[in-house]
Short mmCIF file of C-alpha atoms in Angstrom, two decimals:
data_model
loop_
_atom_site.label_atom_id
_atom_site.label_comp_id
_atom_site.label_asym_id
_atom_site.label_seq_id
_atom_site.Cartn_x
_atom_site.Cartn_y
_atom_site.Cartn_z
CA MET X 1 -10.32 -3.34 26.27
CA PHE X 2 -13.44 -5.54 25.61
CA THR X 3 -16.77 -4.34 27.19
CA GLU X 4 -18.27 -6.15 30.27
CA ALA X 5 -20.83 -7.94 28.17
CA GLU X 6 -17.94 -9.11 25.90
CA ALA X 7 -16.01 -10.12 28.88
CA ASN X 8 -18.88 -12.28 30.26
CA VAL X 9 -19.07 -14.07 26.85
CA THR X 10 -15.56 -14.96 27.15
CA GLU X 11 -15.80 -16.32 30.43
CA GLU X 12 -18.97 -18.57 29.69
CA GLU X 13 -17.57 -19.83 26.57
CA ILE X 14 -13.79 -20.69 27.81
CA SER X 15 -13.67 -21.44 31.38
CA ASN X 16 -10.06 -22.54 31.85
CA ASP X 17 -6.73 -22.39 29.91
CA GLY X 18 -7.14 -26.18 28.79
CA ASN X 19 -10.30 -25.14 26.79
CA LEU X 20 -8.72 -21.97 25.45
CA HIS X 21 -5.73 -23.96 24.18
CA MET X 22 -8.01 -26.50 22.66
CA VAL X 23 -10.00 -23.49 20.73
CA GLN X 24 -6.92 -22.03 19.68
CA GLU X 25 -5.69 -25.30 18.13
CA GLN X 26 -8.89 -26.03 16.39
CA THR X 27 -8.97 -22.44 14.97
CA PHE X 28 -5.40 -22.67 13.66
CA ARG X 29 -5.99 -25.82 11.69
CA LYS X 30 -9.01 -24.15 9.90
CA GLY X 31 -7.67 -20.52 10.00
CA PHE X 32 -7.44 -20.05 6.47
CA CYS X 33 -11.31 -21.00 6.06
CA SER X 34 -12.23 -18.57 8.74
CA VAL X 35 -13.89 -15.01 8.64
CA ARG X 36 -10.67 -12.97 9.57
CA TYR X 37 -8.95 -14.59 6.31
CA GLY X 38 -11.94 -13.87 4.32
CA LEU X 39 -11.43 -10.24 5.46
CA ALA X 40 -7.89 -10.13 4.50
CA LEU X 41 -8.88 -11.29 1.11
CA ILE X 42 -11.34 -8.50 0.77
CA LEU X 43 -8.80 -5.90 1.46
CA GLN X 44 -6.51 -7.55 -0.87
CA LEU X 45 -9.07 -6.76 -3.46
CA CYS X 46 -9.87 -3.27 -2.17
CA ASN X 47 -6.09 -2.57 -2.41
CA PHE X 48 -5.52 -3.86 -5.61
CA ALA X 49 -8.38 -1.63 -6.91
CA THR X 50 -7.25 1.24 -5.44
CA TYR X 51 -3.49 1.01 -6.31
CA THR X 52 -4.62 0.57 -9.89
CA GLN X 53 -6.80 3.59 -9.58
CA GLN X 54 -3.52 5.49 -8.30
CA MET X 55 -1.34 4.43 -11.37
CA ILE X 56 -3.80 4.30 -13.96
CA MET X 57 -3.45 7.94 -15.27
CA SER X 58 0.54 7.79 -15.55
CA ILE X 59 -0.36 4.59 -17.94
CA ALA X 60 -3.13 6.34 -19.97
CA MET X 61 -1.39 9.77 -20.19
CA PRO X 62 0.74 8.80 -23.36
CA ALA X 63 -2.44 7.70 -25.05
CA MET X 64 -4.65 10.62 -23.98
CA VAL X 65 -2.00 13.29 -25.33
CA ASN X 66 -1.54 14.01 -29.07
CA HIS X 67 2.00 15.53 -29.59
CA THR X 68 1.14 15.89 -33.23
CA SER X 69 -2.32 17.74 -33.14
CA GLN X 70 -2.34 21.52 -33.94
CA PRO X 71 -2.00 23.82 -30.90
CA SER X 72 -5.29 24.95 -29.23
CA HIS X 73 -6.73 25.26 -25.82
CA HIS X 74 -5.32 23.07 -23.26
CA ASN X 75 -8.55 20.81 -23.31
CA ALA X 76 -8.81 20.84 -27.13
CA SER X 77 -9.59 17.22 -28.46
CA THR X 78 -9.47 15.31 -31.74
CA GLU X 79 -11.49 12.09 -32.54
CA ARG X 80 -9.32 9.39 -34.13
CA PRO X 81 -9.50 5.60 -34.39
CA LEU X 82 -6.94 4.20 -31.67
CA SER X 83 -5.46 1.72 -34.23
CA GLY X 84 -3.82 2.78 -37.59
CA SER X 85 -2.65 -0.58 -38.55
CA GLN X 86 -4.11 -2.62 -41.41
CA ASP X 87 -3.65 -5.86 -39.56
CA TYR X 88 -6.95 -7.89 -39.79
CA TRP X 89 -7.06 -8.15 -35.89
CA ASN X 90 -6.91 -4.53 -35.59
CA GLU X 91 -9.67 -3.81 -38.22
CA THR X 92 -11.67 -6.15 -36.31
CA LEU X 93 -11.26 -4.40 -33.09
CA THR X 94 -12.18 -0.98 -34.48
CA GLU X 95 -15.63 -2.64 -35.24
CA PHE X 96 -16.61 -2.37 -31.73
CA LYS X 97 -14.42 0.12 -30.06
CA ASP X 98 -15.31 3.94 -29.82
CA VAL X 99 -12.90 6.41 -30.95
CA ALA X 100 -11.22 8.07 -28.12
CA PRO X 101 -10.26 11.55 -27.64
CA VAL X 102 -6.90 13.18 -27.66
CA TYR X 103 -5.88 16.17 -25.92
CA ASP X 104 -3.37 18.84 -26.56
CA TRP X 105 -2.02 19.00 -23.07
CA SER X 106 1.27 20.73 -22.58
CA PRO X 107 4.12 18.90 -20.32
CA GLU X 108 3.32 21.09 -17.67
CA ILE X 109 -0.60 20.46 -17.71
CA GLN X 110 0.46 16.78 -17.62
CA GLY X 111 2.63 17.36 -14.64
CA ILE X 112 -0.02 19.19 -12.57
CA ILE X 113 -2.66 16.15 -13.44
CA LEU X 114 -0.27 13.55 -12.53
CA SER X 115 0.78 15.32 -9.39
CA SER X 116 -2.84 16.34 -8.25
CA LEU X 117 -3.46 12.89 -6.63
CA ASN X 118 -1.18 13.54 -4.01
CA TYR X 119 -2.18 17.24 -3.22
CA GLY X 120 -4.44 16.04 -0.28
CA SER X 121 -2.13 13.52 0.89
CA PHE X 122 -0.39 15.59 3.16
CA LEU X 123 -3.20 16.52 5.21
CA ALA X 124 -5.81 13.39 4.95
CA PRO X 125 -3.95 10.77 6.64
CA ILE X 126 -3.90 11.79 10.49
CA PRO X 127 -7.80 12.90 10.29
CA THR X 128 -8.62 9.60 8.40
CA GLY X 129 -6.82 7.43 10.65
CA TYR X 130 -8.02 9.04 13.79
CA VAL X 131 -11.74 9.16 12.48
CA ALA X 132 -11.40 5.37 11.36
CA GLY X 133 -10.06 4.66 14.89
CA ILE X 134 -13.09 6.21 16.66
CA PHE X 135 -16.18 5.80 14.41
CA GLY X 136 -15.15 2.44 12.83
CA VAL X 137 -13.33 1.31 9.81
CA LYS X 138 -16.11 -0.14 7.73
CA HIS X 139 -17.61 3.44 6.94
CA VAL X 140 -14.50 5.23 6.51
CA VAL X 141 -12.68 2.54 4.03
CA GLY X 142 -15.92 1.70 2.33
CA ALA X 143 -16.65 5.36 1.76
CA GLY X 144 -13.15 5.96 0.37
CA LEU X 145 -13.25 2.70 -1.95
CA PHE X 146 -16.71 3.99 -3.50
CA ILE X 147 -15.86 7.66 -3.92
CA SER X 148 -12.40 6.81 -5.61
CA SER X 149 -13.96 4.04 -8.07
CA ALA X 150 -16.92 6.12 -9.04
CA LEU X 151 -14.66 9.29 -9.78
CA THR X 152 -12.50 6.73 -12.01
CA LEU X 153 -15.44 6.15 -13.83
CA PHE X 154 -15.98 9.72 -14.55
CA ILE X 155 -12.60 10.67 -15.60
CA PRO X 156 -13.04 10.14 -19.54
CA LEU X 157 -15.90 12.37 -19.41
CA ALA X 158 -14.21 14.87 -17.02
CA ALA X 159 -11.45 15.14 -19.59
CA ASN X 160 -13.96 16.12 -22.57
CA THR X 161 -15.27 18.79 -20.15
CA GLY X 162 -12.01 20.57 -18.94
CA VAL X 163 -8.64 19.85 -17.43
CA THR X 164 -9.69 21.78 -14.28
CA LEU X 165 -12.52 19.07 -13.69
CA VAL X 166 -9.84 16.38 -14.18
CA ILE X 167 -7.66 18.18 -11.69
CA VAL X 168 -10.35 18.56 -9.07
CA ILE X 169 -11.51 15.07 -9.64
CA ARG X 170 -8.16 13.79 -8.97
CA VAL X 171 -7.30 15.95 -5.86
CA VAL X 172 -10.78 14.45 -4.28
CA GLN X 173 -9.86 10.92 -5.43
CA GLY X 174 -6.49 11.16 -3.84
CA ILE X 175 -8.10 11.93 -0.42
CA ALA X 176 -10.42 8.91 -0.80
CA GLN X 177 -7.55 6.60 -1.41
CA VAL X 178 -5.93 7.74 1.54
CA MET X 179 -9.24 7.01 3.30
CA VAL X 180 -8.57 3.14 2.06
CA THR X 181 -4.88 2.78 2.44
CA THR X 182 -4.51 4.42 6.14
CA GLY X 183 -7.86 3.44 7.52
CA GLN X 184 -7.74 -0.10 6.76
CA TYR X 185 -4.95 -0.71 9.43
CA SER X 186 -7.42 0.00 12.46
CA ILE X 187 -9.59 -2.94 11.59
CA TRP X 188 -6.67 -5.29 12.62
CA VAL X 189 -6.85 -3.96 16.20
CA LYS X 190 -9.88 -5.90 16.75
CA TRP X 191 -9.64 -8.78 14.29
CA ALA X 192 -6.06 -9.96 14.23
CA PRO X 193 -4.93 -12.25 17.26
CA PRO X 194 -1.19 -11.35 17.94
CA LEU X 195 0.06 -14.49 16.53
CA GLU X 196 -1.60 -13.96 12.85
CA ARG X 197 -1.00 -10.26 12.56
CA SER X 198 1.85 -10.30 10.18
CA GLN X 199 -0.03 -12.76 7.73
CA LEU X 200 -3.32 -11.02 7.96
CA THR X 201 -1.94 -7.74 7.20
CA SER X 202 0.45 -9.08 4.48
CA ILE X 203 -2.12 -10.66 2.69
CA ALA X 204 -4.07 -7.51 2.83
CA ILE X 205 -1.06 -5.33 1.67
CA SER X 206 -0.21 -7.86 -1.28
CA GLY X 207 -3.05 -6.57 -3.31
CA ALA X 208 -1.28 -3.22 -3.66
CA LEU X 209 1.75 -4.91 -5.35
CA LEU X 210 -0.54 -7.15 -7.23
CA GLY X 211 -2.35 -4.23 -8.77
CA SER X 212 0.74 -2.45 -9.38
CA PHE X 213 2.12 -5.43 -11.36
CA ILE X 214 -1.18 -5.78 -13.60
CA ILE X 215 -1.41 -2.17 -14.27
CA PHE X 216 2.46 -1.95 -15.30
CA ALA X 217 2.15 -5.31 -17.26
CA VAL X 218 -1.11 -4.90 -19.38
CA GLY X 219 -2.14 -1.16 -18.80
CA GLY X 220 -0.30 -0.03 -21.74
CA LEU X 221 -1.60 -2.89 -23.95
CA LEU X 222 -5.15 -2.21 -22.90
CA CYS X 223 -4.75 1.26 -24.13
CA GLN X 224 -3.73 0.34 -27.57
CA ALA X 225 -6.44 -2.46 -27.93
CA ILE X 226 -9.29 -0.94 -26.73
CA GLY X 227 -8.76 2.47 -26.06
CA TRP X 228 -7.50 4.60 -22.71
CA PRO X 229 -11.14 5.35 -21.39
CA TYR X 230 -11.82 1.51 -21.05
CA ILE X 231 -8.86 1.13 -18.63
CA PHE X 232 -10.65 3.89 -16.25
CA TYR X 233 -13.82 1.87 -16.79
CA ILE X 234 -12.23 -1.44 -15.90
CA SER X 235 -10.37 -0.22 -12.79
CA GLY X 236 -13.52 1.67 -11.56
CA GLY X 237 -15.56 -1.07 -12.20
CA ILE X 238 -13.49 -3.18 -10.08
CA GLY X 239 -13.59 -1.02 -7.11
CA CYS X 240 -17.36 -0.63 -7.37
CA THR X 241 -17.64 -4.59 -7.24
CA CYS X 242 -15.30 -4.61 -4.14
CA CYS X 243 -17.79 -2.11 -2.39
CA LEU X 244 -20.60 -4.67 -3.01
CA LEU X 245 -18.38 -7.05 -1.21
CA TRP X 246 -17.19 -4.86 1.44
CA PHE X 247 -20.23 -3.29 2.82
CA PRO X 248 -22.41 -6.45 3.60
CA LEU X 249 -19.50 -8.56 4.61
CA VAL X 250 -17.14 -6.52 6.61
CA TYR X 251 -17.89 -5.45 10.14
CA ASP X 252 -15.63 -3.68 12.50
CA ASP X 253 -15.30 -6.04 15.01
CA PRO X 254 -15.97 -9.83 15.32
CA THR X 255 -18.63 -9.47 18.22
CA ASN X 256 -21.24 -8.12 15.61
CA HIS X 257 -20.38 -10.06 12.57
CA PRO X 258 -23.41 -12.13 11.57
CA PHE X 259 -21.57 -15.12 9.95
CA ILE X 260 -18.52 -15.75 12.18
CA SER X 261 -18.50 -18.96 14.10
CA PRO X 262 -18.69 -19.07 17.78
CA GLY X 263 -15.49 -20.72 18.27
CA GLU X 264 -13.70 -18.08 15.80
CA LYS X 265 -15.30 -15.11 17.77
CA THR X 266 -14.22 -16.55 21.11
CA TYR X 267 -10.69 -17.36 19.84
CA ILE X 268 -10.07 -13.66 18.56
CA MET X 269 -11.69 -12.06 21.68
CA CYS X 270 -9.51 -14.10 24.14
CA ALA X 271 -6.30 -13.75 21.93
CA LEU X 272 -7.03 -9.84 22.53
CA ALA X 273 -8.43 -9.99 26.13
CA GLN X 274 -4.95 -8.59 27.38
CA GLN X 275 -4.89 -6.02 25.18
CA ASP X 276 -6.36 -2.49 25.22
CA CYS X 277 -8.11 -2.12 21.77
CA SER X 278 -10.55 0.41 22.61
CA PRO X 279 -9.85 3.80 20.73
CA GLY X 280 -9.00 6.70 22.68
CA TRP X 281 -10.84 10.35 22.00
CA SER X 282 -7.81 12.18 23.54
CA LEU X 283 -4.21 11.74 22.33
CA PRO X 284 -1.14 11.59 24.55
CA VAL X 285 0.79 13.90 22.09
CA LYS X 286 3.34 15.09 24.46
CA ALA X 287 4.07 11.15 25.35
CA MET X 288 4.03 10.36 21.65
CA ILE X 289 6.64 13.11 21.01
CA LYS X 290 9.01 11.82 23.45
CA SER X 291 8.66 7.90 22.48
CA LEU X 292 11.65 6.85 20.99
CA PRO X 293 9.97 3.28 19.72
CA LEU X 294 7.36 5.60 17.95
CA LEU X 295 10.22 7.88 16.63
CA ALA X 296 12.11 4.77 15.31
CA ILE X 297 9.04 3.47 13.28
CA LEU X 298 8.49 7.04 11.83
CA VAL X 299 11.98 7.48 11.10
CA PHE X 300 12.19 4.26 9.15
CA TYR X 301 8.92 5.01 7.27
CA PHE X 302 10.84 8.10 5.81
CA SER X 303 14.01 6.30 4.94
CA HIS X 304 12.18 3.02 3.66
CA TYR X 305 9.96 5.37 1.29
CA TRP X 306 12.66 7.64 0.11
CA HIS X 307 14.03 4.27 -1.55
CA PHE X 308 10.60 3.01 -2.55
CA TYR X 309 9.76 6.48 -4.17
CA ILE X 310 12.91 6.74 -6.44
CA MET X 311 12.60 2.98 -7.75
CA MET X 312 8.67 3.67 -8.50
CA GLY X 313 9.43 6.88 -10.23
CA TYR X 314 12.72 6.13 -11.89
CA MET X 315 12.59 2.24 -12.48
CA PRO X 316 10.89 2.54 -15.93
CA THR X 317 13.22 5.19 -17.00
CA TYR X 318 16.32 3.12 -15.84
CA ILE X 319 15.06 0.09 -17.77
CA SER X 320 14.33 2.18 -20.96
CA SER X 321 17.54 4.31 -21.11
CA VAL X 322 20.15 2.58 -19.37
CA LEU X 323 19.37 -1.08 -20.49
CA GLN X 324 17.99 0.37 -23.89
CA ALA X 325 14.62 -1.46 -23.73
CA ASN X 326 11.44 -0.63 -25.98
CA LEU X 327 8.34 0.49 -24.71
CA ARG X 328 6.72 -2.72 -24.44
CA ASP X 329 9.62 -4.61 -22.95
CA SER X 330 9.83 -1.68 -20.64
CA GLY X 331 6.60 -2.36 -19.06
CA ILE X 332 6.86 -5.83 -18.54
CA LEU X 333 10.34 -5.47 -17.15
CA SER X 334 9.01 -2.85 -14.74
CA ALA X 335 6.10 -5.03 -13.56
CA LEU X 336 8.22 -7.95 -12.71
CA PRO X 337 9.71 -6.66 -9.23
CA PHE X 338 5.92 -6.06 -8.25
CA ILE X 339 5.08 -9.59 -8.67
CA SER X 340 7.93 -10.86 -6.70
CA GLY X 341 7.00 -8.26 -3.99
CA PHE X 342 3.52 -9.73 -4.09
CA ILE X 343 4.89 -13.31 -3.43
CA CYS X 344 7.34 -12.35 -0.63
CA VAL X 345 4.94 -10.10 1.03
CA ILE X 346 2.84 -13.12 1.77
CA LEU X 347 5.50 -15.69 2.24
CA GLY X 348 7.10 -13.12 4.96
CA GLY X 349 4.11 -12.85 6.91
CA LEU X 350 3.47 -16.65 7.27
CA LEU X 351 7.13 -17.15 8.17
CA ALA X 352 6.94 -14.32 10.69
CA ASP X 353 3.79 -15.84 12.43
CA PHE X 354 5.16 -19.49 12.10
CA LEU X 355 8.48 -18.30 14.17
CA LEU X 356 6.14 -16.55 16.73
CA SER X 357 3.69 -19.27 17.17
CA ARG X 358 6.36 -21.75 17.60
CA LYS X 359 8.16 -19.55 20.10
CA ILE X 360 11.31 -19.72 17.95
CA LEU X 361 11.79 -15.90 18.30
CA ARG X 362 10.64 -13.27 20.46
CA LEU X 363 8.18 -10.71 18.94
CA ILE X 364 10.76 -7.77 18.85
CA THR X 365 13.48 -10.17 17.10
CA VAL X 366 11.18 -10.96 14.57
CA ARG X 367 10.08 -7.34 13.89
CA LYS X 368 13.85 -6.32 13.64
CA LEU X 369 15.09 -9.50 11.84
CA PHE X 370 12.59 -9.19 9.18
CA THR X 371 12.98 -5.30 8.90
CA ALA X 372 16.94 -5.86 8.78
CA VAL X 373 16.64 -8.43 5.62
CA GLY X 374 14.12 -6.31 4.08
CA THR X 375 16.64 -3.46 4.22
CA LEU X 376 20.42 -4.39 4.09
CA LEU X 377 20.04 -6.88 1.08
CA PRO X 378 17.89 -4.76 -1.33
CA SER X 379 20.17 -1.83 -0.32
CA LEU X 380 23.36 -3.54 -1.50
CA LEU X 381 21.57 -4.80 -4.59
CA ILE X 382 20.57 -1.49 -5.51
CA VAL X 383 24.17 -0.16 -4.99
CA PHE X 384 25.60 -2.96 -7.35
CA LEU X 385 22.84 -1.86 -10.02
CA TYR X 386 25.66 0.65 -11.13
CA TRP X 387 28.34 -1.87 -11.65
CA VAL X 388 26.03 -4.68 -13.51
CA ARG X 389 24.25 -2.43 -15.85
CA SER X 390 25.85 -3.90 -18.94
CA SER X 391 24.02 -7.03 -18.37
CA VAL X 392 20.10 -6.89 -18.90
CA ARG X 393 19.54 -10.43 -17.28
CA THR X 394 21.60 -9.47 -13.85
CA THR X 395 20.13 -5.88 -13.75
CA VAL X 396 16.38 -7.39 -14.05
CA THR X 397 17.26 -10.08 -11.44
CA PHE X 398 18.78 -7.61 -8.87
CA LEU X 399 15.55 -5.32 -9.34
CA VAL X 400 13.32 -8.33 -8.84
CA LEU X 401 15.01 -9.87 -5.86
CA SER X 402 15.44 -6.27 -4.14
CA ALA X 403 11.51 -5.81 -4.44
CA GLY X 404 10.99 -9.08 -3.03
CA LEU X 405 13.36 -8.84 -0.06
CA SER X 406 12.29 -5.33 0.72
CA SER X 407 8.37 -6.61 1.23
CA PHE X 408 9.90 -8.48 4.33
CA CYS X 409 9.45 -4.90 6.16
CA ASP X 410 5.79 -5.36 5.97
CA SER X 411 6.20 -8.17 8.60
CA GLY X 412 8.64 -6.39 10.58
CA VAL X 413 8.39 -2.52 11.24
CA PHE X 414 5.33 -1.84 9.13
CA VAL X 415 3.07 -3.89 11.36
CA ASN X 416 4.83 -2.43 14.66
CA ILE X 417 2.49 -0.02 15.39
CA LEU X 418 -0.03 -2.50 16.03
CA ASP X 419 2.32 -3.79 18.74
CA ILE X 420 3.26 -0.72 20.50
CA ALA X 421 0.00 1.38 20.54
CA PRO X 422 -3.17 -0.74 19.13
CA ARG X 423 -5.37 2.04 20.67
CA TYR X 424 -3.93 4.55 18.48
CA THR X 425 -3.17 2.42 15.23
CA GLY X 426 -5.29 4.53 13.00
CA PHE X 427 -4.01 7.85 13.99
CA LEU X 428 -0.30 6.65 13.92
CA LYS X 429 -0.65 4.93 10.65
CA GLY X 430 -1.72 8.52 9.45
CA LEU X 431 1.11 10.01 11.03
CA SER X 432 3.53 7.57 9.42
CA GLN X 433 1.95 8.11 5.89
CA ILE X 434 2.85 11.74 6.39
CA PHE X 435 6.64 10.74 6.86
CA ALA X 436 6.34 8.52 3.68
CA HIS X 437 4.86 11.37 1.68
CA ILE X 438 7.66 13.60 2.90
CA ALA X 439 10.16 11.42 1.41
CA GLY X 440 8.15 10.86 -1.47
CA ALA X 441 8.24 14.53 -2.13
CA ILE X 442 11.95 15.05 -1.81
CA SER X 443 13.63 11.81 -3.01
CA PRO X 444 12.34 11.94 -6.65
CA THR X 445 13.43 15.48 -7.10
CA THR X 446 16.77 14.70 -5.57
CA ALA X 447 17.18 11.90 -7.90
CA GLY X 448 16.44 14.09 -10.91
CA PHE X 449 18.89 16.43 -9.65
CA PHE X 450 21.56 13.88 -9.74
CA LEU X 451 20.57 12.69 -13.20
CA SER X 452 20.61 16.42 -14.45
CA GLN X 453 24.33 16.93 -13.39
CA ASP X 454 25.69 13.74 -14.64
CA SER X 455 23.32 11.19 -16.62
CA GLU X 456 25.83 8.28 -16.08
CA LEU X 457 27.32 9.08 -12.63
CA GLY X 458 23.78 10.37 -11.39
CA TRP X 459 22.27 6.94 -11.16
CA ARG X 460 25.41 5.86 -8.90
CA ASN X 461 25.00 8.95 -6.46
CA ALA X 462 21.07 8.49 -6.23
CA PHE X 463 21.37 4.84 -5.49
CA LEU X 464 24.13 5.37 -3.03
CA LEU X 465 22.28 8.01 -1.33
CA SER X 466 19.07 5.88 -1.03
CA ALA X 467 21.11 3.07 0.17
CA ALA X 468 22.65 5.20 3.12
CA ILE X 469 19.49 6.69 4.29
CA ASN X 470 17.81 3.23 4.34
CA ILE X 471 20.49 1.90 6.34
CA LEU X 472 20.75 4.68 8.57
CA GLY X 473 16.82 4.24 9.15
CA LEU X 474 17.47 0.57 9.88
CA ALA X 475 20.08 1.47 12.60
CA PHE X 476 18.07 3.73 14.19
CA TYR X 477 14.97 1.36 14.45
CA LEU X 478 17.13 -1.59 15.60
CA ILE X 479 18.49 0.61 18.47
CA PHE X 480 15.30 2.00 19.56
CA GLY X 481 12.25 -0.35 18.15
CA LYS X 482 10.23 -2.07 20.73
CA ALA X 483 7.32 -4.60 20.36
CA HIS X 484 5.66 -4.08 23.80
CA VAL X 485 2.52 -1.87 24.27
CA GLN X 486 3.82 1.36 25.39
CA ASP X 487 2.92 3.23 28.73
CA TRP X 488 1.15 6.13 26.99
CA ALA X 489 -0.83 3.85 24.77
CA LYS X 490 -2.42 2.26 27.84
CA GLU X 491 -5.92 3.27 29.25
CA GLN X 492 -4.07 4.77 32.07
CA THR X 493 -2.41 7.50 30.25
CA ILE X 494 -3.27 10.88 31.67
CA THR X 495 -1.19 13.32 29.32
CA HIS X 496 -3.81 14.30 26.76
CA PHE X 497 -4.13 16.74 23.79
#
């Protein structure tokens, strides 16, 4: 809900429905040059940096560990040139690159380091979303991005100091990254007109898929070419550069933005005038627990991320073991689904808002249709993977199509929280991330159990279970999902926490 002063500005600038319609038409024609789309692009770059920082340790770990070195304490290191080839190009590279330390870390230590990024993930999302909704997104997301980026720069130095320091840094870094990925959703409560929510959020989210594609495609090559420390420096440097854009250019609402045009500001305020956007200090917990539309979203988060974490964790293994691809080809093939998802998430957002703006479909129909397309078709493709494994081309095609179609959910259920409870978007996004992390903690372990029982049929069983859970989550959402603001999310709510 806007303040009285903001309401007066709105009344002065737009006196009747005709003028409002004219302003809307003008804004739609030049929307892509507007401040709100610039904000979406900045968030896209922030998500790009954050997700490369999330995955960078997995890419660098093979280069950081020397399996042939003599046993020593956990952080023992040796200095060696990163290139042993006599090729002229590699000899030229050694003239300007430093030698990189190699550590004798056991598989157990490596597992702890890789997992440590998630140690704070179960605790951080809810308070992060709540604080972002109350105190503003700019400071929460900006602080999280800066902390994560700065710590990324220090990981090579920390690795030389001791494995304990690396683990501590990774734990703090994981919490900081949750601040970015969870807190940013609150910004669209005051910046995204209802008819543009899908495309604005999808543009911002697409940065995560683009970052995943880039790091999978070139991360290993960079480790070989210039040394593993430099991929930390590059990723951390990109994040710090994003901070230089974030703090001076991003504001929590259009009212206080110094560069926004009066027409765009008026259009956004009028588009959101009937929506209660003011964050609430108290939480209607009892009403939330009883809310089937909210529960439907949370259940779908669990079911969708069950499938997502299996594909994230086992796709490179599946490509290398089942398709017998070498290390270089495995990295490139594993990256292809992410670029497919990057393209389709943007196209899905544009299509969803096109259907809404032309009044072709109702809001709830768009949300459920895109969620169904993003669930049913990818589930079928994943199930069929087991029976087409003899063909590399068909398998890769199925993986690429599955990732692309799955991204349609970002214009469906994943933006639905903004529809049903804009006042509590930050808190509920954090709550939904808890369900996603729970799925991520269970599904890879379950898939690993199937594979340990039978290396061939294990893939079939893991894919079948993933598809079944995905479809059950979809069915629950299709039955109970809603797209209008719930009574407990309105200002009149009296049941508080």
